[in-house]
Amino acid sequence: MKRFSAISVVREALRGNSAWPRQWRSPEPKPRYDVVIVGGGGHGLATAFYLADRYGVRNVAVLEKGWIGGGNTGRNTTIIRSNYLFDESARMYEHALKLWEGLSRQLNYNVMYSARGVLMLAHNIHDVQSFKRHVHANRLNGIDNEWLSPQECKEYCPPLNVGGEMRYPILGGALQRRGGTARHDAVAWGYARAADALGVDIIENCEVTGIRRAVSGGVEGLETTRGFIRAGKVGVVAAGNTSVVMNMAGVRLPLESFPLQALVSEPVKPAFPCVVMSNTIHAYISQSDKGEMVIGAGTDAYTSYSQRGALHIANHTLDAICELAPMFRRLRMLRNWGGVVDVTPDRSPIVAKTSVPGLYLNCGWGTGGFKATPGSGDLFAFTIAKDEAHPINAPFTIERFREGVMIDEAAAAAVAH
Amino acid sequence: MLLIKCPFCGPRPEIEFAYGGQAHIERPKDPMSLDDEAWAEYLYIRNNTRGVHSERWRHINGCARFFNVRRDTISDEILVTYKVGEAPDAVPEKDRPTKGGAVR
């Protein structure tokens, strides 16, 4: 790996940028790996990186059926925050946020993490009470979150309409200043490049078609479109397709996959200084460094693997955004797309061992997994390497649905996030 | 948006309907005899099929009745809709959506 530095960037610029090597290799699969990760999205690549970097497991492969970062990692609206209500979730997402803060330096790759603040708007009395409860709970967990009056919201984000004529007027907001955004593609590329440098094989265009199990019941290896690959341990990080992959090992899961949409506008000058979220009227908006307004819409009502959503869902979000920020009413949308997200009944992820020896599972991040990428990768790598959960992900088991020990962020947020 | 054929009212746009999740999940006949594993299976475990999926829909802004739908979750094409208690094959061929009948 050729390191990026001010000197190397200037030197290569003078040479016409012709001598940069490929950022990661494109190797043929080896017959055997100690650990095989199924799914080359952000979470899978981060898992491979931390396995090699922190936990000393270097004989690792990441299998991706398409190209890396081509699924939800390249399709989300890049919001990063950790102001979750429950202790378990707060610890989980805060672990990730702390890693985000040093990630560019650690990977030697600019992931463009920008702590521009995430402002969650309240539109009714219930919102106000619920968000204030969040603020207090977060502070008890050492996580920054503060309450802003409507006028303070307007000062923090001038495009907002805080007038009383709205159907759902802004009654205030909860602001996490350390929250923000990162460049989603760069996260996948940065982890891939850093993992590759540590010896991890990233194998694209390689779809898993079966999970072979030994007589003892444990995992023996994976049938793939590029042949059989023997594996000591297998970690499944397949997001929307997790149910499909785990079915190959005979494991049934409390998951349903839904299409979630996002869209971007034509690029405009810097106009929107932070991330604004509104769960109640369902709008998520920020401005990318290219100038596009990046907008998150909702999930469709029905389960689907189609990677596209219905127009009325996107329309609903645009209605809300035109109310929140009237200056965007004449903005044209450039593209919209969908990703398939795997949702659990309590809207919290599963990061755990499974009933099959040697098979590990990281799924259920639903509509908000991007923010957790570094933390999820680190904790999943720990779980695979040590064959036991880290204290932070210990509550995020599959068994919680049998035992009734939910981490009910669905009730806490009253909305998909 | 899907065009869904309610077996009672005919084809209507998706916004008239509410999704009711996986179909044909039988409520336990003797709930007291179930162990935790069986309850978790009933309440939370789902097929999450990639392919042809049987699901319930409710015509909430119409006749308000539940019915069943078979839909391909890769293309979102609706293959057939049928009343609760009916087998999908019982739906006459002429009443099934034609290819491309489920418009997006």
Short mmCIF file of C-alpha atoms in Angstrom, two decimals:
data_model
loop_
_atom_site.label_atom_id
_atom_site.label_comp_id
_atom_site.label_asym_id
_atom_site.label_seq_id
_atom_site.Cartn_x
_atom_site.Cartn_y
_atom_site.Cartn_z
CA MET A 1 0.00 0.00 0.00
CA LYS A 2 1.36 3.36 -1.01
CA ARG A 3 0.54 5.73 1.82
CA PHE A 4 -1.23 9.01 1.18
CA SER A 5 0.58 12.05 2.61
CA ALA A 6 0.98 15.70 1.65
CA ILE A 7 4.38 14.85 0.14
CA SER A 8 3.18 11.81 -1.84
CA VAL A 9 0.12 13.69 -3.15
CA VAL A 10 2.26 16.64 -4.35
CA ARG A 11 4.89 14.31 -5.85
CA GLU A 12 2.29 12.28 -7.74
CA ALA A 13 0.51 15.44 -8.88
CA LEU A 14 3.77 16.62 -10.50
CA ARG A 15 4.04 13.25 -12.27
CA GLY A 16 0.50 13.49 -13.64
CA ASN A 17 -0.90 11.03 -11.05
CA SER A 18 0.26 8.14 -13.23
CA ALA A 19 2.13 6.08 -10.64
CA TRP A 20 -0.56 5.36 -8.05
CA PRO A 21 -0.97 1.59 -7.59
CA ARG A 22 -4.34 -0.17 -7.49
CA GLN A 23 -5.96 0.46 -4.12
CA TRP A 24 -6.56 -3.23 -3.47
CA ARG A 25 -5.69 -6.50 -5.22
CA SER A 26 -8.15 -8.68 -7.10
CA PRO A 27 -6.96 -12.13 -5.99
CA GLU A 28 -8.13 -15.60 -6.92
CA PRO A 29 -9.72 -17.29 -3.90
CA LYS A 30 -7.39 -19.52 -1.89
CA PRO A 31 -8.62 -23.04 -1.04
CA ARG A 32 -8.84 -22.22 2.68
CA TYR A 33 -9.16 -19.23 4.99
CA ASP A 34 -9.28 -18.96 8.78
CA VAL A 35 -12.23 -16.58 8.49
CA VAL A 36 -14.50 -15.85 5.52
CA ILE A 37 -16.75 -12.82 5.65
CA VAL A 38 -19.86 -13.03 3.46
CA GLY A 39 -20.74 -9.53 2.25
CA GLY A 40 -18.39 -6.81 1.06
CA GLY A 41 -20.26 -3.78 2.33
CA GLY A 42 -18.95 -1.36 4.90
CA HIS A 43 -19.68 -3.63 7.86
CA GLY A 44 -18.07 -6.68 6.23
CA LEU A 45 -14.96 -4.83 5.09
CA ALA A 46 -14.62 -3.18 8.51
CA THR A 47 -14.91 -6.61 10.14
CA ALA A 48 -12.09 -7.94 7.96
CA PHE A 49 -9.94 -4.90 8.67
CA TYR A 50 -10.32 -5.12 12.45
CA LEU A 51 -9.78 -8.90 12.40
CA ALA A 52 -6.40 -8.31 10.77
CA ASP A 53 -5.52 -5.07 12.52
CA ARG A 54 -6.70 -5.60 16.10
CA TYR A 55 -7.24 -9.31 16.60
CA GLY A 56 -4.31 -10.82 14.67
CA VAL A 57 -6.37 -12.90 12.21
CA ARG A 58 -4.74 -12.26 8.84
CA ASN A 59 -5.86 -15.25 6.74
CA VAL A 60 -9.20 -13.65 5.92
CA ALA A 61 -11.34 -13.34 2.80
CA VAL A 62 -14.31 -11.07 2.07
CA LEU A 63 -16.73 -12.51 -0.50
CA GLU A 64 -18.94 -10.06 -2.37
CA LYS A 65 -21.46 -11.15 -4.99
CA GLY A 66 -21.30 -7.80 -6.81
CA TRP A 67 -18.73 -5.12 -6.22
CA ILE A 68 -17.72 -3.81 -2.82
CA GLY A 69 -19.83 -1.02 -1.41
CA GLY A 70 -22.43 -1.51 -4.17
CA GLY A 71 -25.27 -2.34 -1.80
CA ASN A 72 -26.55 -0.28 1.09
CA THR A 73 -23.09 1.19 1.79
CA GLY A 74 -23.31 3.08 -1.50
CA ARG A 75 -27.01 3.83 -1.18
CA ASN A 76 -27.56 5.41 2.22
CA THR A 77 -27.77 9.05 3.29
CA THR A 78 -24.57 8.84 5.41
CA ILE A 79 -26.00 10.14 8.69
CA ILE A 80 -23.83 9.51 11.75
CA ARG A 81 -25.09 9.97 15.31
CA SER A 82 -25.16 8.10 18.60
CA ASN A 83 -28.03 9.72 20.53
CA TYR A 84 -30.04 6.52 21.05
CA LEU A 85 -32.31 6.16 24.05
CA PHE A 86 -31.44 2.81 25.60
CA ASP A 87 -28.13 2.10 27.32
CA GLU A 88 -27.31 -0.88 25.09
CA SER A 89 -27.88 1.08 21.89
CA ALA A 90 -26.13 4.17 23.20
CA ARG A 91 -23.02 2.12 24.02
CA MET A 92 -23.12 0.44 20.62
CA TYR A 93 -23.47 3.59 18.52
CA GLU A 94 -21.15 5.65 20.72
CA HIS A 95 -18.46 3.00 20.24
CA ALA A 96 -18.86 3.54 16.50
CA LEU A 97 -18.88 7.33 16.77
CA LYS A 98 -15.59 7.31 18.71
CA LEU A 99 -14.05 5.21 15.94
CA TRP A 100 -15.42 7.58 13.26
CA GLU A 101 -13.56 10.44 14.90
CA GLY A 102 -10.14 8.88 14.23
CA LEU A 103 -11.00 6.78 11.20
CA SER A 104 -9.39 8.78 8.37
CA ARG A 105 -6.08 8.80 10.20
CA GLN A 106 -6.29 5.11 11.11
CA LEU A 107 -7.09 4.02 7.55
CA ASN A 108 -4.80 6.62 5.91
CA TYR A 109 -7.82 7.40 3.74
CA ASN A 110 -10.02 10.47 3.85
CA VAL A 111 -13.51 9.23 4.72
CA MET A 112 -14.64 12.87 4.97
CA TYR A 113 -16.23 12.47 8.40
CA SER A 114 -17.80 15.84 9.05
CA ALA A 115 -19.17 16.55 12.54
CA ARG A 116 -21.59 19.18 11.31
CA GLY A 117 -24.29 18.30 13.83
CA VAL A 118 -27.49 16.28 13.57
CA LEU A 119 -30.65 18.18 14.44
CA MET A 120 -33.77 16.09 15.15
CA LEU A 121 -36.89 18.23 14.96
CA ALA A 122 -39.91 18.03 17.24
CA HIS A 123 -43.34 18.86 15.82
CA ASN A 124 -45.76 18.03 18.61
CA ILE A 125 -45.92 17.74 22.38
CA HIS A 126 -45.12 14.05 22.31
CA ASP A 127 -41.96 14.75 20.27
CA VAL A 128 -40.88 17.46 22.69
CA GLN A 129 -41.28 15.20 25.72
CA SER A 130 -39.70 12.22 24.02
CA PHE A 131 -36.68 14.15 22.69
CA LYS A 132 -36.09 15.81 26.05
CA ARG A 133 -36.10 12.34 27.58
CA HIS A 134 -33.53 11.33 24.94
CA VAL A 135 -31.38 14.35 25.80
CA HIS A 136 -31.36 13.45 29.51
CA ALA A 137 -30.76 9.73 28.89
CA ASN A 138 -27.91 10.51 26.50
CA ARG A 139 -26.26 12.86 28.99
CA LEU A 140 -26.39 10.17 31.67
CA ASN A 141 -24.54 7.94 29.20
CA GLY A 142 -21.93 10.64 28.53
CA ILE A 143 -23.25 11.33 25.03
CA ASP A 144 -23.69 14.91 23.88
CA ASN A 145 -27.23 15.94 23.01
CA GLU A 146 -28.91 19.25 23.71
CA TRP A 147 -32.34 20.80 23.42
CA LEU A 148 -32.79 23.80 21.10
CA SER A 149 -35.75 26.18 21.04
CA PRO A 150 -37.33 26.90 17.62
CA GLN A 151 -35.34 30.15 17.41
CA GLU A 152 -32.11 28.32 18.27
CA CYS A 153 -32.94 25.73 15.57
CA LYS A 154 -33.31 28.59 13.09
CA GLU A 155 -29.97 30.06 14.13
CA TYR A 156 -28.23 26.68 13.80
CA CYS A 157 -29.88 25.90 10.46
CA PRO A 158 -31.08 29.12 8.76
CA PRO A 159 -33.04 27.49 5.87
CA LEU A 160 -35.58 26.05 8.35
CA ASN A 161 -39.07 27.47 8.41
CA VAL A 162 -39.96 28.02 12.07
CA GLY A 163 -43.09 30.04 11.32
CA GLY A 164 -46.36 28.95 12.87
CA GLU A 165 -48.17 28.49 9.55
CA MET A 166 -46.87 24.93 9.04
CA ARG A 167 -49.22 22.01 9.49
CA TYR A 168 -46.65 20.53 11.89
CA PRO A 169 -44.69 23.53 13.21
CA ILE A 170 -41.17 23.14 14.55
CA LEU A 171 -41.46 23.18 18.35
CA GLY A 172 -37.75 22.66 18.97
CA GLY A 173 -35.07 20.11 18.29
CA ALA A 174 -32.46 17.83 19.80
CA LEU A 175 -28.98 18.56 18.52
CA GLN A 176 -26.02 16.19 18.66
CA ARG A 177 -23.09 18.35 17.62
CA ARG A 178 -20.68 15.42 17.19
CA GLY A 179 -23.08 13.81 14.72
CA GLY A 180 -22.74 14.47 11.03
CA THR A 181 -21.92 12.70 7.79
CA ALA A 182 -19.10 10.81 6.04
CA ARG A 183 -18.39 9.90 2.44
CA HIS A 184 -20.01 6.45 2.14
CA ASP A 185 -17.98 5.16 -0.83
CA ALA A 186 -14.75 6.29 0.81
CA VAL A 187 -15.63 4.24 3.88
CA ALA A 188 -15.87 1.05 1.79
CA TRP A 189 -12.77 1.90 -0.24
CA GLY A 190 -10.76 2.96 2.80
CA TYR A 191 -11.51 -0.22 4.72
CA ALA A 192 -10.88 -2.34 1.61
CA ARG A 193 -7.52 -0.72 0.95
CA ALA A 194 -6.39 -0.95 4.58
CA ALA A 195 -7.59 -4.56 4.96
CA ASP A 196 -5.94 -5.55 1.69
CA ALA A 197 -2.66 -4.08 2.89
CA LEU A 198 -2.85 -6.38 5.93
CA GLY A 199 -3.27 -9.44 3.68
CA VAL A 200 -7.06 -9.75 3.52
CA ASP A 201 -8.32 -11.12 0.18
CA ILE A 202 -11.24 -9.12 -1.21
CA ILE A 203 -13.03 -11.33 -3.72
CA GLU A 204 -15.65 -9.55 -5.79
CA ASN A 205 -18.17 -11.16 -8.19
CA CYS A 206 -18.26 -14.21 -5.93
CA GLU A 207 -21.72 -15.24 -4.77
CA VAL A 208 -22.22 -17.72 -1.95
CA THR A 209 -24.55 -20.50 -3.12
CA GLY A 210 -24.34 -22.87 -0.18
CA ILE A 211 -22.98 -23.34 3.33
CA ARG A 212 -21.34 -26.75 3.75
CA ARG A 213 -21.48 -28.21 7.24
CA ALA A 214 -19.35 -30.95 8.73
CA VAL A 215 -20.75 -34.11 10.32
CA SER A 216 -20.27 -32.44 13.71
CA GLY A 217 -22.70 -29.70 12.60
CA GLY A 218 -20.08 -26.97 12.40
CA VAL A 219 -19.31 -24.91 9.34
CA GLU A 220 -16.84 -26.50 6.92
CA GLY A 221 -16.83 -23.98 4.10
CA LEU A 222 -18.78 -22.16 1.46
CA GLU A 223 -19.99 -23.18 -1.99
CA THR A 224 -19.54 -20.17 -4.24
CA THR A 225 -19.79 -19.24 -7.89
CA ARG A 226 -15.99 -19.37 -7.89
CA GLY A 227 -15.71 -22.82 -6.33
CA PHE A 228 -15.67 -24.30 -2.83
CA ILE A 229 -13.82 -22.28 -0.20
CA ARG A 230 -12.92 -24.01 3.06
CA ALA A 231 -13.34 -21.79 6.11
CA GLY A 232 -12.46 -22.10 9.80
CA LYS A 233 -15.14 -19.56 10.67
CA VAL A 234 -17.77 -17.76 8.62
CA GLY A 235 -19.20 -14.33 9.39
CA VAL A 236 -22.39 -13.40 7.55
CA VAL A 237 -22.86 -9.64 7.01
CA ALA A 238 -25.28 -9.68 4.10
CA ALA A 239 -27.76 -6.94 5.10
CA GLY A 240 -31.01 -7.32 3.13
CA ASN A 241 -30.05 -10.79 1.87
CA THR A 242 -29.16 -12.21 5.30
CA SER A 243 -32.26 -14.41 5.44
CA VAL A 244 -31.33 -15.90 2.07
CA VAL A 245 -27.75 -16.72 3.09
CA MET A 246 -28.66 -18.04 6.54
CA ASN A 247 -31.33 -20.28 5.02
CA MET A 248 -28.45 -22.16 3.40
CA ALA A 249 -27.34 -23.15 6.90
CA GLY A 250 -30.90 -23.90 7.99
CA VAL A 251 -31.09 -20.92 10.36
CA ARG A 252 -34.40 -19.03 10.41
CA LEU A 253 -34.31 -15.43 11.57
CA PRO A 254 -36.58 -12.70 12.94
CA LEU A 255 -35.89 -10.51 9.90
CA GLU A 256 -37.90 -8.88 7.14
CA SER A 257 -36.34 -7.05 4.19
CA PHE A 258 -37.81 -3.77 2.98
CA PRO A 259 -36.83 -1.32 0.25
CA LEU A 260 -35.62 2.01 1.65
CA GLN A 261 -35.27 4.98 -0.67
CA ALA A 262 -33.01 7.97 -1.00
CA LEU A 263 -32.73 10.72 -3.55
CA VAL A 264 -30.42 13.62 -4.41
CA SER A 265 -31.08 16.99 -5.95
CA GLU A 266 -29.11 18.94 -8.52
CA PRO A 267 -25.98 20.43 -6.89
CA VAL A 268 -26.28 23.91 -5.45
CA LYS A 269 -23.95 26.23 -3.54
CA PRO A 270 -23.39 25.47 0.17
CA ALA A 271 -26.79 26.24 1.63
CA PHE A 272 -27.53 23.70 4.34
CA PRO A 273 -25.05 23.57 7.23
CA CYS A 274 -26.05 20.43 9.11
CA VAL A 275 -28.12 17.24 9.03
CA VAL A 276 -31.81 17.72 9.77
CA MET A 277 -34.03 14.79 10.66
CA SER A 278 -37.71 14.79 11.31
CA ASN A 279 -39.20 11.48 12.32
CA THR A 280 -42.71 12.82 12.67
CA ILE A 281 -43.16 14.25 9.19
CA HIS A 282 -40.51 11.90 7.85
CA ALA A 283 -37.72 13.92 6.29
CA TYR A 284 -33.96 13.44 6.40
CA ILE A 285 -31.78 15.98 4.63
CA SER A 286 -28.18 17.15 4.42
CA GLN A 287 -25.94 18.62 1.74
CA SER A 288 -23.08 16.64 0.27
CA ASP A 289 -19.71 18.22 -0.42
CA LYS A 290 -20.61 18.09 -4.12
CA GLY A 291 -23.56 20.37 -3.33
CA GLU A 292 -26.40 17.89 -3.82
CA MET A 293 -29.13 17.84 -1.22
CA VAL A 294 -29.12 14.25 0.04
CA ILE A 295 -32.61 13.18 1.08
CA GLY A 296 -33.71 10.04 2.87
CA ALA A 297 -37.24 8.76 2.37
CA GLY A 298 -39.09 5.95 4.11
CA THR A 299 -39.46 2.24 3.56
CA ASP A 300 -42.21 0.75 1.44
CA ALA A 301 -44.98 -1.02 3.33
CA TYR A 302 -44.15 -4.47 1.98
CA THR A 303 -41.14 -6.78 2.06
CA SER A 304 -39.14 -6.72 -1.15
CA TYR A 305 -35.71 -7.39 -2.62
CA SER A 306 -36.27 -5.09 -5.60
CA GLN A 307 -33.83 -2.28 -4.60
CA ARG A 308 -36.40 0.27 -5.68
CA GLY A 309 -39.28 1.89 -3.92
CA ALA A 310 -42.56 3.46 -4.93
CA LEU A 311 -42.77 7.10 -5.99
CA HIS A 312 -45.41 8.04 -3.44
CA ILE A 313 -42.94 7.25 -0.64
CA ALA A 314 -40.36 9.69 -2.02
CA ASN A 315 -43.09 12.21 -2.74
CA HIS A 316 -44.24 12.13 0.86
CA THR A 317 -40.73 13.04 2.02
CA LEU A 318 -40.41 15.85 -0.51
CA ASP A 319 -43.73 17.29 0.73
CA ALA A 320 -42.24 17.42 4.21
CA ILE A 321 -38.98 18.97 3.02
CA CYS A 322 -40.79 21.70 1.09
CA GLU A 323 -42.56 22.59 4.33
CA LEU A 324 -39.40 22.50 6.44
CA ALA A 325 -37.21 24.44 4.02
CA PRO A 326 -39.40 26.37 1.56
CA MET A 327 -36.36 27.60 -0.39
CA PHE A 328 -35.97 24.06 -1.79
CA ARG A 329 -39.42 24.07 -3.40
CA ARG A 330 -38.03 24.69 -6.89
CA LEU A 331 -35.04 22.39 -6.52
CA ARG A 332 -34.96 19.60 -9.09
CA MET A 333 -34.20 16.02 -8.11
CA LEU A 334 -31.49 14.25 -10.07
CA ARG A 335 -31.67 10.61 -9.04
CA ASN A 336 -33.50 8.32 -6.68
CA TRP A 337 -32.82 4.73 -5.78
CA GLY A 338 -33.54 2.09 -3.17
CA GLY A 339 -31.63 -0.32 -1.00
CA VAL A 340 -32.87 -3.47 0.74
CA VAL A 341 -32.67 -3.21 4.52
CA ASP A 342 -33.12 -6.06 6.99
CA VAL A 343 -35.35 -5.09 9.88
CA THR A 344 -35.75 -6.90 13.21
CA PRO A 345 -38.93 -6.77 15.32
CA ASP A 346 -37.29 -4.44 17.90
CA ARG A 347 -35.37 -2.36 15.29
CA SER A 348 -32.04 -3.25 16.94
CA PRO A 349 -29.29 -5.25 15.23
CA ILE A 350 -28.10 -8.79 15.84
CA VAL A 351 -24.31 -9.13 16.32
CA ALA A 352 -23.77 -12.58 17.72
CA LYS A 353 -22.79 -16.23 17.51
CA THR A 354 -25.39 -18.54 16.00
CA SER A 355 -26.56 -22.04 16.92
CA VAL A 356 -24.18 -23.39 14.24
CA PRO A 357 -20.56 -23.70 15.50
CA GLY A 358 -18.24 -21.45 13.51
CA LEU A 359 -21.08 -19.39 12.02
CA TYR A 360 -21.42 -15.78 13.15
CA LEU A 361 -24.07 -13.23 12.29
CA ASN A 362 -24.13 -9.46 11.94
CA CYS A 363 -27.49 -8.21 10.63
CA GLY A 364 -30.70 -6.37 11.41
CA TRP A 365 -29.25 -2.86 11.16
CA GLY A 366 -32.46 -1.88 9.41
CA THR A 367 -32.66 1.66 8.15
CA GLY A 368 -29.72 3.06 10.11
CA GLY A 369 -26.66 0.84 9.78
CA PHE A 370 -24.20 3.19 8.10
CA LYS A 371 -23.52 5.15 11.28
CA ALA A 372 -22.48 1.97 13.05
CA THR A 373 -20.02 0.73 10.41
CA PRO A 374 -16.73 1.02 12.36
CA GLY A 375 -18.20 -0.11 15.68
CA SER A 376 -20.10 -2.99 14.14
CA GLY A 377 -16.97 -4.16 12.32
CA ASP A 378 -14.84 -3.97 15.45
CA LEU A 379 -17.32 -5.78 17.70
CA PHE A 380 -18.08 -8.44 15.10
CA ALA A 381 -14.35 -9.02 14.55
CA PHE A 382 -13.95 -9.41 18.34
CA THR A 383 -16.86 -11.88 18.46
CA ILE A 384 -15.42 -13.99 15.62
CA ALA A 385 -11.81 -13.91 16.84
CA LYS A 386 -12.58 -14.72 20.50
CA ASP A 387 -15.68 -16.85 19.88
CA GLU A 388 -17.54 -14.76 22.43
CA ALA A 389 -19.41 -11.47 22.37
CA HIS A 390 -17.77 -8.23 23.45
CA PRO A 391 -19.63 -6.68 26.43
CA ILE A 392 -21.00 -3.97 24.10
CA ASN A 393 -22.64 -6.39 21.65
CA ALA A 394 -23.47 -9.07 24.25
CA PRO A 395 -27.13 -7.90 24.50
CA PHE A 396 -27.59 -8.01 20.70
CA THR A 397 -28.23 -11.76 20.45
CA ILE A 398 -30.69 -13.76 18.36
CA GLU A 399 -31.97 -15.38 21.55
CA ARG A 400 -33.36 -12.08 22.84
CA PHE A 401 -36.48 -12.70 20.75
CA ARG A 402 -37.02 -16.01 22.49
CA GLU A 403 -36.20 -14.65 25.93
CA GLY A 404 -38.10 -11.40 25.53
CA VAL A 405 -35.10 -9.20 26.35
CA MET A 406 -35.72 -6.70 23.56
CA ILE A 407 -33.78 -3.52 22.92
CA ASP A 408 -36.86 -1.77 21.75
CA GLU A 409 -35.65 1.20 19.74
CA ALA A 410 -38.80 0.86 17.65
CA ALA A 411 -40.89 1.98 20.60
CA ALA A 412 -38.28 4.47 21.74
CA ALA A 413 -38.06 6.31 18.45
CA ALA A 414 -41.56 5.43 17.24
CA VAL A 415 -40.17 5.35 13.72
CA ALA A 416 -37.68 3.55 11.60
CA HIS A 417 -34.30 5.20 11.83
CA MET B 1 -47.00 2.11 -6.54
CA LEU B 2 -48.59 -1.30 -6.80
CA LEU B 3 -51.95 -1.87 -8.46
CA ILE B 4 -53.58 -4.41 -6.19
CA LYS B 5 -56.66 -6.35 -7.10
CA CYS B 6 -58.90 -6.56 -4.04
CA PRO B 7 -60.96 -9.77 -4.40
CA PHE B 8 -64.01 -7.82 -3.25
CA CYS B 9 -63.61 -4.39 -4.90
CA GLY B 10 -61.34 -4.91 -7.91
CA PRO B 11 -58.07 -3.21 -8.83
CA ARG B 12 -57.15 -0.23 -6.67
CA PRO B 13 -53.93 1.74 -6.02
CA GLU B 14 -51.64 0.59 -3.22
CA ILE B 15 -52.35 3.65 -1.03
CA GLU B 16 -55.84 2.25 -0.33
CA PHE B 17 -54.29 -0.79 1.32
CA ALA B 18 -52.33 -1.71 4.43
CA TYR B 19 -49.72 -4.45 4.37
CA GLY B 20 -50.38 -7.28 6.79
CA GLY B 21 -47.18 -9.32 6.66
CA GLN B 22 -46.57 -12.98 5.86
CA ALA B 23 -49.77 -14.95 5.25
CA HIS B 24 -50.84 -18.38 6.51
CA ILE B 25 -49.27 -18.11 9.96
CA GLU B 26 -51.61 -20.07 12.15
CA ARG B 27 -52.39 -18.75 15.59
CA PRO B 28 -51.49 -21.42 18.17
CA LYS B 29 -54.55 -23.52 19.00
CA ASP B 30 -53.41 -24.12 22.56
CA PRO B 31 -51.29 -21.10 23.56
CA MET B 32 -50.65 -22.37 27.09
CA SER B 33 -48.82 -25.42 25.81
CA LEU B 34 -46.27 -23.43 23.78
CA ASP B 35 -42.67 -23.12 24.94
CA ASP B 36 -40.57 -19.98 24.40
CA GLU B 37 -39.09 -21.34 21.18
CA ALA B 38 -42.51 -21.89 19.63
CA TRP B 39 -43.75 -18.46 20.74
CA ALA B 40 -40.69 -16.78 19.20
CA GLU B 41 -41.33 -18.69 15.98
CA TYR B 42 -44.98 -17.60 15.93
CA LEU B 43 -44.37 -13.96 16.86
CA TYR B 44 -41.08 -13.04 15.25
CA ILE B 45 -39.53 -15.57 12.87
CA ARG B 46 -40.46 -14.92 9.24
CA ASN B 47 -39.67 -16.59 5.91
CA ASN B 48 -38.56 -13.28 4.37
CA THR B 49 -38.74 -15.01 1.02
CA ARG B 50 -36.68 -13.86 -1.93
CA GLY B 51 -39.08 -14.94 -4.67
CA VAL B 52 -42.78 -15.76 -4.52
CA HIS B 53 -44.15 -14.61 -1.16
CA SER B 54 -47.62 -15.17 0.28
CA GLU B 55 -48.76 -12.17 2.25
CA ARG B 56 -51.81 -10.52 3.74
CA TRP B 57 -53.13 -7.15 2.66
CA ARG B 58 -56.08 -5.21 4.02
CA HIS B 59 -58.20 -2.88 1.91
CA ILE B 60 -58.25 -0.43 4.79
CA ASN B 61 -59.52 2.58 2.78
CA GLY B 62 -62.10 0.50 0.93
CA CYS B 63 -64.00 -2.56 2.10
CA ALA B 64 -61.58 -2.91 5.08
CA ARG B 65 -61.36 -6.67 4.52
CA PHE B 66 -58.25 -8.83 4.72
CA PHE B 67 -57.20 -10.99 1.77
CA ASN B 68 -54.11 -12.79 0.54
CA VAL B 69 -51.66 -11.91 -2.20
CA ARG B 70 -48.89 -13.86 -3.91
CA ARG B 71 -46.15 -11.50 -5.02
CA ASP B 72 -42.66 -11.97 -6.41
CA THR B 73 -40.43 -10.02 -4.00
CA ILE B 74 -37.69 -9.60 -6.64
CA SER B 75 -39.85 -7.89 -9.28
CA ASP B 76 -42.79 -6.92 -7.00
CA GLU B 77 -45.13 -8.42 -9.60
CA ILE B 78 -48.41 -9.60 -8.06
CA LEU B 79 -49.16 -13.11 -9.29
CA VAL B 80 -52.56 -13.66 -7.73
CA THR B 81 -54.88 -12.30 -5.04
CA TYR B 82 -57.36 -14.51 -3.21
CA LYS B 83 -59.81 -14.46 -0.32
CA VAL B 84 -58.96 -15.68 3.15
CA GLY B 85 -59.69 -19.39 3.33
CA GLU B 86 -59.36 -19.84 -0.42
CA ALA B 87 -56.55 -21.66 -2.12
CA PRO B 88 -54.75 -19.48 -4.67
CA ASP B 89 -55.42 -22.04 -7.43
CA ALA B 90 -59.17 -21.55 -6.86
CA VAL B 91 -58.92 -18.08 -8.41
CA PRO B 92 -60.15 -18.33 -12.03
CA GLU B 93 -57.45 -17.67 -14.59
CA LYS B 94 -59.38 -14.71 -16.02
CA ASP B 95 -59.36 -12.95 -12.63
CA ARG B 96 -55.60 -13.18 -12.17
CA PRO B 97 -53.47 -10.21 -13.13
CA THR B 98 -51.82 -10.64 -16.50
CA LYS B 99 -48.07 -10.38 -16.90
CA GLY B 100 -47.12 -6.83 -16.04
CA GLY B 101 -50.43 -6.38 -14.25
CA ALA B 102 -48.66 -5.14 -11.17
CA VAL B 103 -47.51 -1.75 -12.32
CA ARG B 104 -44.95 0.20 -10.36
#
